CSV table of C-alpha atoms in Angstrom, one decimal:
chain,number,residue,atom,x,y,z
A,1,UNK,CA,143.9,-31.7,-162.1
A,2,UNK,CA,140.7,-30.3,-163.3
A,3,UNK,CA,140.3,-26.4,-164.1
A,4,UNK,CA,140.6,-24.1,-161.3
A,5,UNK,CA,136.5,-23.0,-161.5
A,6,UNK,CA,135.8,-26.7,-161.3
A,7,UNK,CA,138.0,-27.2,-158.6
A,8,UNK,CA,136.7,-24.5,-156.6
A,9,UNK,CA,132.7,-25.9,-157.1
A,10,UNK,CA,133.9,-29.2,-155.6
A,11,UNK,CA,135.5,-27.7,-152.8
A,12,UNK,CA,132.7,-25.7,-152.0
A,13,UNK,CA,130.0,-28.3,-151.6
A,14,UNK,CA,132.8,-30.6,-150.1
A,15,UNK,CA,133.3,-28.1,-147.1
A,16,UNK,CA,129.3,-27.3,-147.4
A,17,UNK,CA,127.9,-30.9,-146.9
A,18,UNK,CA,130.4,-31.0,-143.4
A,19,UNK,CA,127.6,-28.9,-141.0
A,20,UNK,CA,124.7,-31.4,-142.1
A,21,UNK,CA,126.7,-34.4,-141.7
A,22,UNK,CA,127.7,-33.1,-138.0
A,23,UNK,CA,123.7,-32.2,-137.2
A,24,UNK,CA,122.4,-35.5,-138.3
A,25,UNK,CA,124.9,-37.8,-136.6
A,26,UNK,CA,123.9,-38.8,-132.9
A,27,UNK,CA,127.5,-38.2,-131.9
A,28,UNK,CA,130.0,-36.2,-129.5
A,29,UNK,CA,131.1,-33.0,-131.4
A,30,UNK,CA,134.4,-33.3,-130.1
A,31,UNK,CA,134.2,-37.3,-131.1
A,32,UNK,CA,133.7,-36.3,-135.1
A,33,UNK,CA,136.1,-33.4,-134.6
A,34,UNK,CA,139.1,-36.5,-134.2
A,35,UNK,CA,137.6,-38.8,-136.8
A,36,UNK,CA,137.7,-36.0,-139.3
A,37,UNK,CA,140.9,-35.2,-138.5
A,38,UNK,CA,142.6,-38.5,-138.2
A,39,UNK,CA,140.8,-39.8,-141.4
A,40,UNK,CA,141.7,-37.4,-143.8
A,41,UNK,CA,145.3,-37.9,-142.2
A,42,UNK,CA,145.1,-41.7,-142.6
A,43,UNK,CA,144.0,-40.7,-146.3
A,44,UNK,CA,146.7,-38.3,-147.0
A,45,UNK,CA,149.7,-40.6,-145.4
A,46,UNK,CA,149.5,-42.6,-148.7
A,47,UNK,CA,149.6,-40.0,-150.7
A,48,UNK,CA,153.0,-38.6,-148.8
A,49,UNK,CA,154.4,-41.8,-148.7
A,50,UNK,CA,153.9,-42.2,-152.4
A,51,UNK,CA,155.0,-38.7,-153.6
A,52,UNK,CA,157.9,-38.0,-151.1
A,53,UNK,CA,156.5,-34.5,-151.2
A,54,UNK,CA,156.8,-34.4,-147.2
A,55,UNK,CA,159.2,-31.7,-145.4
A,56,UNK,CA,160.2,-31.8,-142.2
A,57,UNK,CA,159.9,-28.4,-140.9
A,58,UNK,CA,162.6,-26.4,-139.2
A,59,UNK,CA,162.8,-26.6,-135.2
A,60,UNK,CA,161.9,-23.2,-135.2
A,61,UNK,CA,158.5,-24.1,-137.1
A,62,UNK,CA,157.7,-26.6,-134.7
A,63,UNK,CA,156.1,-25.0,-132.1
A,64,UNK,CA,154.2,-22.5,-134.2
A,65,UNK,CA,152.5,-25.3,-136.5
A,66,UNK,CA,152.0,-27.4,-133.5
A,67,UNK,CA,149.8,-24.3,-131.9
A,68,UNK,CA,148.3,-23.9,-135.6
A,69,UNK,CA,146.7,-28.0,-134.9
A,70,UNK,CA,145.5,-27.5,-131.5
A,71,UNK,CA,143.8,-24.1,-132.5
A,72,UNK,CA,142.4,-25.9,-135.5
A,73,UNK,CA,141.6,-28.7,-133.9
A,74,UNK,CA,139.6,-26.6,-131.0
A,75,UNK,CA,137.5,-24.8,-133.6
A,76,UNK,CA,136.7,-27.9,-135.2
A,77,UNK,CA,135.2,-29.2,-131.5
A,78,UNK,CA,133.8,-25.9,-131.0
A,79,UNK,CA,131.9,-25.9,-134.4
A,80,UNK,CA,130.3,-28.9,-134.2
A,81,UNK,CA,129.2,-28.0,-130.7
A,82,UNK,CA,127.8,-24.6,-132.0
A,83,UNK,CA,125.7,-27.1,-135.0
A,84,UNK,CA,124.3,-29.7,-132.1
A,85,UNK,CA,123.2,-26.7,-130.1
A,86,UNK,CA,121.6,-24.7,-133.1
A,87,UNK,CA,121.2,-25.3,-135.8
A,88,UNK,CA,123.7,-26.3,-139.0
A,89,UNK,CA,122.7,-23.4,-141.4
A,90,UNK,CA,123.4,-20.4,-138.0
A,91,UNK,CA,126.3,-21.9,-137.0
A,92,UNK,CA,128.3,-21.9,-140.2
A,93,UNK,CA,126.7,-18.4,-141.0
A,94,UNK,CA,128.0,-17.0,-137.5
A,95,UNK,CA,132.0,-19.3,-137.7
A,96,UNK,CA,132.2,-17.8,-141.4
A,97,UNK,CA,132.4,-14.2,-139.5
A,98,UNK,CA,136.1,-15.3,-139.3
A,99,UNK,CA,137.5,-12.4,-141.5
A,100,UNK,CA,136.4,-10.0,-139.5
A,101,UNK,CA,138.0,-11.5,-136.7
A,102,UNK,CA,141.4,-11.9,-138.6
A,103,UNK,CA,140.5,-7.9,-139.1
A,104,UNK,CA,140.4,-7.4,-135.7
A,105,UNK,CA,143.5,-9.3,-134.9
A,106,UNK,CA,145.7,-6.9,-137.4
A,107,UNK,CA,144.8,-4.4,-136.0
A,108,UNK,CA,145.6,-5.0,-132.9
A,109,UNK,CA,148.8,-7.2,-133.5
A,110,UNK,CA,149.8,-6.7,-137.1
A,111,UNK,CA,151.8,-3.6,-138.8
A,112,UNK,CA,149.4,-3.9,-141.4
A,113,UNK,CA,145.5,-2.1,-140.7
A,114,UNK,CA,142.7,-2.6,-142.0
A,115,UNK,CA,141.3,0.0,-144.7
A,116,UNK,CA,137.8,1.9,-143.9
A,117,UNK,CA,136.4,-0.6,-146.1
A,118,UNK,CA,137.1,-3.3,-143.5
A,119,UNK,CA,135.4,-1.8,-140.9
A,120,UNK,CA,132.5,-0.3,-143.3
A,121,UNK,CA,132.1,-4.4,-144.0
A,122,UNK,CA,132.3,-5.4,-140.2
A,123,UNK,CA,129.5,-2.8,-138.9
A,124,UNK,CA,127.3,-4.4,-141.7
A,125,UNK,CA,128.0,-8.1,-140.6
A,126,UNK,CA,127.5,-7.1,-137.1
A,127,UNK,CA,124.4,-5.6,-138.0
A,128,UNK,CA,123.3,-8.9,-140.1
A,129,UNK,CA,124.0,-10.7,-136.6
A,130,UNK,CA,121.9,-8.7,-134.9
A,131,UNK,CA,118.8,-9.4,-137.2
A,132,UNK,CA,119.7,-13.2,-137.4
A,133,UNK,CA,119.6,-13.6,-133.7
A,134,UNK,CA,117.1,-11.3,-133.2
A,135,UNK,CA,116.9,-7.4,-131.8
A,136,UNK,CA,115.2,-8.6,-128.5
A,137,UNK,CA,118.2,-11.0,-127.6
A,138,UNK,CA,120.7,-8.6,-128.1
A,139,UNK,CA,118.5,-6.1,-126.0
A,140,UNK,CA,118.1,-8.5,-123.1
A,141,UNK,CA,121.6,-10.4,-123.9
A,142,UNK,CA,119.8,-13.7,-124.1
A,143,UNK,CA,122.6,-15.4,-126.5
A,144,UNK,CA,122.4,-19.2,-126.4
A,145,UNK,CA,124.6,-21.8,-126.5
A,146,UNK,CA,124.7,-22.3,-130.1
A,147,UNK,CA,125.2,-18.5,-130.8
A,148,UNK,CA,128.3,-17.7,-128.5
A,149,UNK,CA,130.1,-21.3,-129.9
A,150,UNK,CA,129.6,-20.2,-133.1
A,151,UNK,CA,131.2,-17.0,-133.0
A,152,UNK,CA,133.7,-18.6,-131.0
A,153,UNK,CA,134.5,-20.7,-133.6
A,154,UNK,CA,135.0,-18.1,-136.1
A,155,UNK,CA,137.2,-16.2,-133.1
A,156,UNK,CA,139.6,-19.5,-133.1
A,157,UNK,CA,139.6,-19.4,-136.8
A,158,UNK,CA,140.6,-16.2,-137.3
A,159,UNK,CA,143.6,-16.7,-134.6
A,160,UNK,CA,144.8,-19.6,-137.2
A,161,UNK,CA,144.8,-17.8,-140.2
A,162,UNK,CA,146.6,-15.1,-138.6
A,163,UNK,CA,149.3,-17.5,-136.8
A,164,UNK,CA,149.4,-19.5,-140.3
A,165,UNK,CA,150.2,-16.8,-142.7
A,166,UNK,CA,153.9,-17.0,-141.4
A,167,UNK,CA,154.6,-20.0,-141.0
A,168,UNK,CA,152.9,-20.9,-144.7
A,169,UNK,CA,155.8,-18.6,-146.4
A,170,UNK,CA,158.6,-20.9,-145.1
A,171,UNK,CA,156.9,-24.6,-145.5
A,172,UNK,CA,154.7,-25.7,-148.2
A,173,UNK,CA,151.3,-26.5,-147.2
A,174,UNK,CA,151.0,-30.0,-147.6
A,175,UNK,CA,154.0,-30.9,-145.4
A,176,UNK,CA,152.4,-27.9,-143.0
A,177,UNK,CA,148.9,-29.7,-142.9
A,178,UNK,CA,150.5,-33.1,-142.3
A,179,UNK,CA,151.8,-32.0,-139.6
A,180,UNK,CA,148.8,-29.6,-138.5
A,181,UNK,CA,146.6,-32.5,-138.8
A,182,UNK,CA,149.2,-34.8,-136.7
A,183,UNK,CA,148.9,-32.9,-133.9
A,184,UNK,CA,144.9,-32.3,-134.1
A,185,UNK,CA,144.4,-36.3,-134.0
A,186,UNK,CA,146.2,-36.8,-131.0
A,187,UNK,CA,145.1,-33.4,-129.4
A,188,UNK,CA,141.5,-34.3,-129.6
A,189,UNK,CA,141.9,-38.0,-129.0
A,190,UNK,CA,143.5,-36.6,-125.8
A,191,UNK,CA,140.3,-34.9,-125.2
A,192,UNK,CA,138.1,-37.8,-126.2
A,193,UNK,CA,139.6,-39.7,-123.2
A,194,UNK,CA,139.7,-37.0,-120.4
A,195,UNK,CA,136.1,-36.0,-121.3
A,196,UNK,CA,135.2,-39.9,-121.7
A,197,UNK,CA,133.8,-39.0,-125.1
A,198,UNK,CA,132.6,-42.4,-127.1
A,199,UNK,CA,135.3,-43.3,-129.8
A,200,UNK,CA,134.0,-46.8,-130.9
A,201,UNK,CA,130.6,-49.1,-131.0
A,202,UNK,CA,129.3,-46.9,-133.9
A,203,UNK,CA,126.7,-48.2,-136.2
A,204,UNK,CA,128.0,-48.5,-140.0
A,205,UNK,CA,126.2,-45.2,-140.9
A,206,UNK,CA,128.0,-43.2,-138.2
A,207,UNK,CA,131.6,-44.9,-139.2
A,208,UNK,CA,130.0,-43.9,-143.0
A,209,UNK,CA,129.9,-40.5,-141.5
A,210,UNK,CA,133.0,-40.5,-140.0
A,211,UNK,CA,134.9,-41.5,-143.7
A,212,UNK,CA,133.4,-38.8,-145.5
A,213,UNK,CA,133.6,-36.0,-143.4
A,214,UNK,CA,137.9,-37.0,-143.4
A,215,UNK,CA,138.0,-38.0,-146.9
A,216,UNK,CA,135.8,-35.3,-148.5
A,217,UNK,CA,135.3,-32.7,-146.1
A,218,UNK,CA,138.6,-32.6,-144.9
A,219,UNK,CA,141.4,-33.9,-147.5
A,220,UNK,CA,139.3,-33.5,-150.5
A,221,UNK,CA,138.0,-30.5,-150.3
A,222,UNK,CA,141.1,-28.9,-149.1
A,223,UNK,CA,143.1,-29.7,-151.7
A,224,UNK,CA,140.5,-28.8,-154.1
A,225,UNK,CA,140.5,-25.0,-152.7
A,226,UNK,CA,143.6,-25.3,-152.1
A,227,UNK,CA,144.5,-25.4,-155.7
A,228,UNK,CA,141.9,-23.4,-156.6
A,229,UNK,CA,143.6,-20.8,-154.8
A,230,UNK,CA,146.8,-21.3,-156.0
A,231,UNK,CA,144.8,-20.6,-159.8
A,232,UNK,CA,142.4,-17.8,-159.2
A,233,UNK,CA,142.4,-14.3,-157.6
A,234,UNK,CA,142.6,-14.7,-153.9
A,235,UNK,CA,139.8,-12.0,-153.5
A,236,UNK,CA,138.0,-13.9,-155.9
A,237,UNK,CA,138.0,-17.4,-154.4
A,238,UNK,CA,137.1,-15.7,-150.6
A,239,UNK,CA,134.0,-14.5,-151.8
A,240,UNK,CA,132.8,-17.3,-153.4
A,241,UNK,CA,134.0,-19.3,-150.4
A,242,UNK,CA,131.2,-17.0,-148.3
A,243,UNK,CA,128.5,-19.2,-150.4
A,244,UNK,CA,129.4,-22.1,-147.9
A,245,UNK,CA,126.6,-20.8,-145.3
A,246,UNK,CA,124.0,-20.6,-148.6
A,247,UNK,CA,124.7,-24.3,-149.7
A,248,UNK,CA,124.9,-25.4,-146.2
A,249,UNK,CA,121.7,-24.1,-145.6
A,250,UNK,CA,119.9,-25.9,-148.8
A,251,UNK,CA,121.6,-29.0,-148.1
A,252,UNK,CA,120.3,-28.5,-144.6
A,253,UNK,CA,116.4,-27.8,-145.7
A,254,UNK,CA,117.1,-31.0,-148.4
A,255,UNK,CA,118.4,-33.7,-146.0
A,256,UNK,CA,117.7,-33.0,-142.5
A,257,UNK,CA,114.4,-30.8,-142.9
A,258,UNK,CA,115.7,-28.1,-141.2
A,259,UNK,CA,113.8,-25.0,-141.4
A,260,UNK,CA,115.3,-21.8,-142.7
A,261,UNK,CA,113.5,-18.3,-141.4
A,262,UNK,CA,112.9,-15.4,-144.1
A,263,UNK,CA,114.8,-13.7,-140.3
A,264,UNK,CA,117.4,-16.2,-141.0
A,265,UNK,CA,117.7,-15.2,-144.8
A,266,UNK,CA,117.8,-11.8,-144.0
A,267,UNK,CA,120.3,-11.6,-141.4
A,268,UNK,CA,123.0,-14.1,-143.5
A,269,UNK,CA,122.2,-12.2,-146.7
A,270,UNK,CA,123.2,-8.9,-144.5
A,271,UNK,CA,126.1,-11.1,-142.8
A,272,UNK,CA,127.6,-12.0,-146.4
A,273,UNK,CA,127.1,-8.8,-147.9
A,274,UNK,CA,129.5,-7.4,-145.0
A,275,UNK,CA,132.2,-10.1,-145.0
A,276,UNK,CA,132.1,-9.3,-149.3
A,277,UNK,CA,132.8,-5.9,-148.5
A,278,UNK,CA,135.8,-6.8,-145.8
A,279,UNK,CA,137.3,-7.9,-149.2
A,280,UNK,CA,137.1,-5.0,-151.1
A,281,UNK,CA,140.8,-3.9,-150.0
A,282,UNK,CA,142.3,-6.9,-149.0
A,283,UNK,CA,145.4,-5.6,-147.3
A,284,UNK,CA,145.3,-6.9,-143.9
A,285,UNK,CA,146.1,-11.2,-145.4
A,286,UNK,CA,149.2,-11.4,-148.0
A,287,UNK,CA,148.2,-13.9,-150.4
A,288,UNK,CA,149.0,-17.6,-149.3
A,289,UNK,CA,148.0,-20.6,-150.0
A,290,UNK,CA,145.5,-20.9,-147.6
A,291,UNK,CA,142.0,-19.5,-148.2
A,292,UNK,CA,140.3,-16.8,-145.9
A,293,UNK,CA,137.4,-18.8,-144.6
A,294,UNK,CA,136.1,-22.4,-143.0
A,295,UNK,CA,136.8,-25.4,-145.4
């Protein structure tokens, strides 16, 4: 393998290209929710197959990693939604307020709060919403669709991570993402078919699409954080996962002409700064293998 750093760069613009590739696709959200899913698993069964490196987990793992694919493979649905409906650069600004959601959810269901810091960092990333989206829509609640998906996504994310952490200390993570990823193909091919959503007649730049965003957005540059995260300070590699939104939102201006407000700046500057300072004290996520925000 590479060095750590080096890893870490990949798997950044791997998971940063994903939002752009979603916006300039003509396709169903949910439909490239599946193919990304069931590509990178198609790509990883090799690779199991190979390195006998798969466990089967207990029976009483089942369930809870079975939950962890359909939330997964909700958000995933949800995301691209939230990208059709706004814009790619907003909507992975707004899903990468995840931490604060995981904050949320400990304290409410965890034995371990959150610090002052954490909630110091939430106020601020609220208030970096609020400028993003705009003081007026907040005053008359005019949130669109794009918006409330978005922070729906991060919502769903956030229940993952939190679900996860358990079940990560007693399986290790590629025989936990198999699975995971087993269960998201067939969940959102189930979905395809009771919503009628197109799964074939593509041109060969959609299936194109369809490759990359399992091969490099999905397997790729998951294993590249992955291990990256298994190298480097935890605290380190979340906050240089919270440049996802940035790069997303130059690949965004570079390949799909997408324009980018100095509102827009402002508000995911503000958003960033906030989620930097949730990990200041990082006491509400024992370090795992899995990182802290959307990849």
């Amino acid at each position: 393998m590479p060095s750590s750093r080096l890893c870490l760069i990949i798997g950044i613009l791997c998971i940063s290209i994903f939002p752009v590739l979603v916006k300039w696709t003509p396709v169903s959200g949910i439909t490239s929710a599946f193919y990304r899913m069931f590509i990178g698993l198609l790509f990883l069964l090799p690779y199991l197959l190979i390195s006998r490196k798969f466990t089967v987990p207990p029976k009483n793992l089942w369930l809870p990693v079975m939950i962890c694919g359909i939330i997964f493979a909700t958000d995933i649905a949800v995301w691209n939604l939230s990208i059709h409906y706004s814009n790619a650069t907003q909507a992975t600004l707004l899903t990468n307020l995840s931490p604060v959601w995981v904050g949320v959810g400990a304290f409410l269901f965890l034995p371990d709060k959150p610090k002052p810091a954490f909630w110091i960092g939430t106020l601020i990333a609220l208030a970096g919403m609020v400028v993003l989206i705009g003081p007026e829509a907040f005053a008359e609640m005019r949130f669109d669709k794009g918006f409330l998906l978005a922070v729906f996504s991060g919502i769903l994310y956030a229940a993952y991570m939190i679900i996860s952490k358990s079940i990560l200390n007693k399986i290790d993570i590629v025989s936990f993402m198999s699975v995971s990823m087993a269960v998201s193909s067939v969940y959102l091919l189930v979905v395809c078919v009771a919503f009628r959503q197109p799964l074939w007649n593509f041109t060969p730049a959609v299936w194109s699409v369809f490759v990359v965003n399992g091969l490099i957005c999905q397997l790729l540059g998951w294993l590249t954080i992955s291990y990256a995260t298994k190298k480097l300070d935890a605290n380190r590699v979340s906050l240089s996962l919270l440049s996802q939104a940035l790069v997303t939102g130059l690949f965004a201006w570079i390949f799909i002409d997408e324009k980018i407000t100095p509102q827009m700046i402002i508000g995911g500057v503000i958003i960033l700064i906030g989620i930097a300072v949730t990990f200041i004290v990082r006491t509400i996520t024992p370090k795992t293998n899995l990182p802290s925000n959307k990849w």
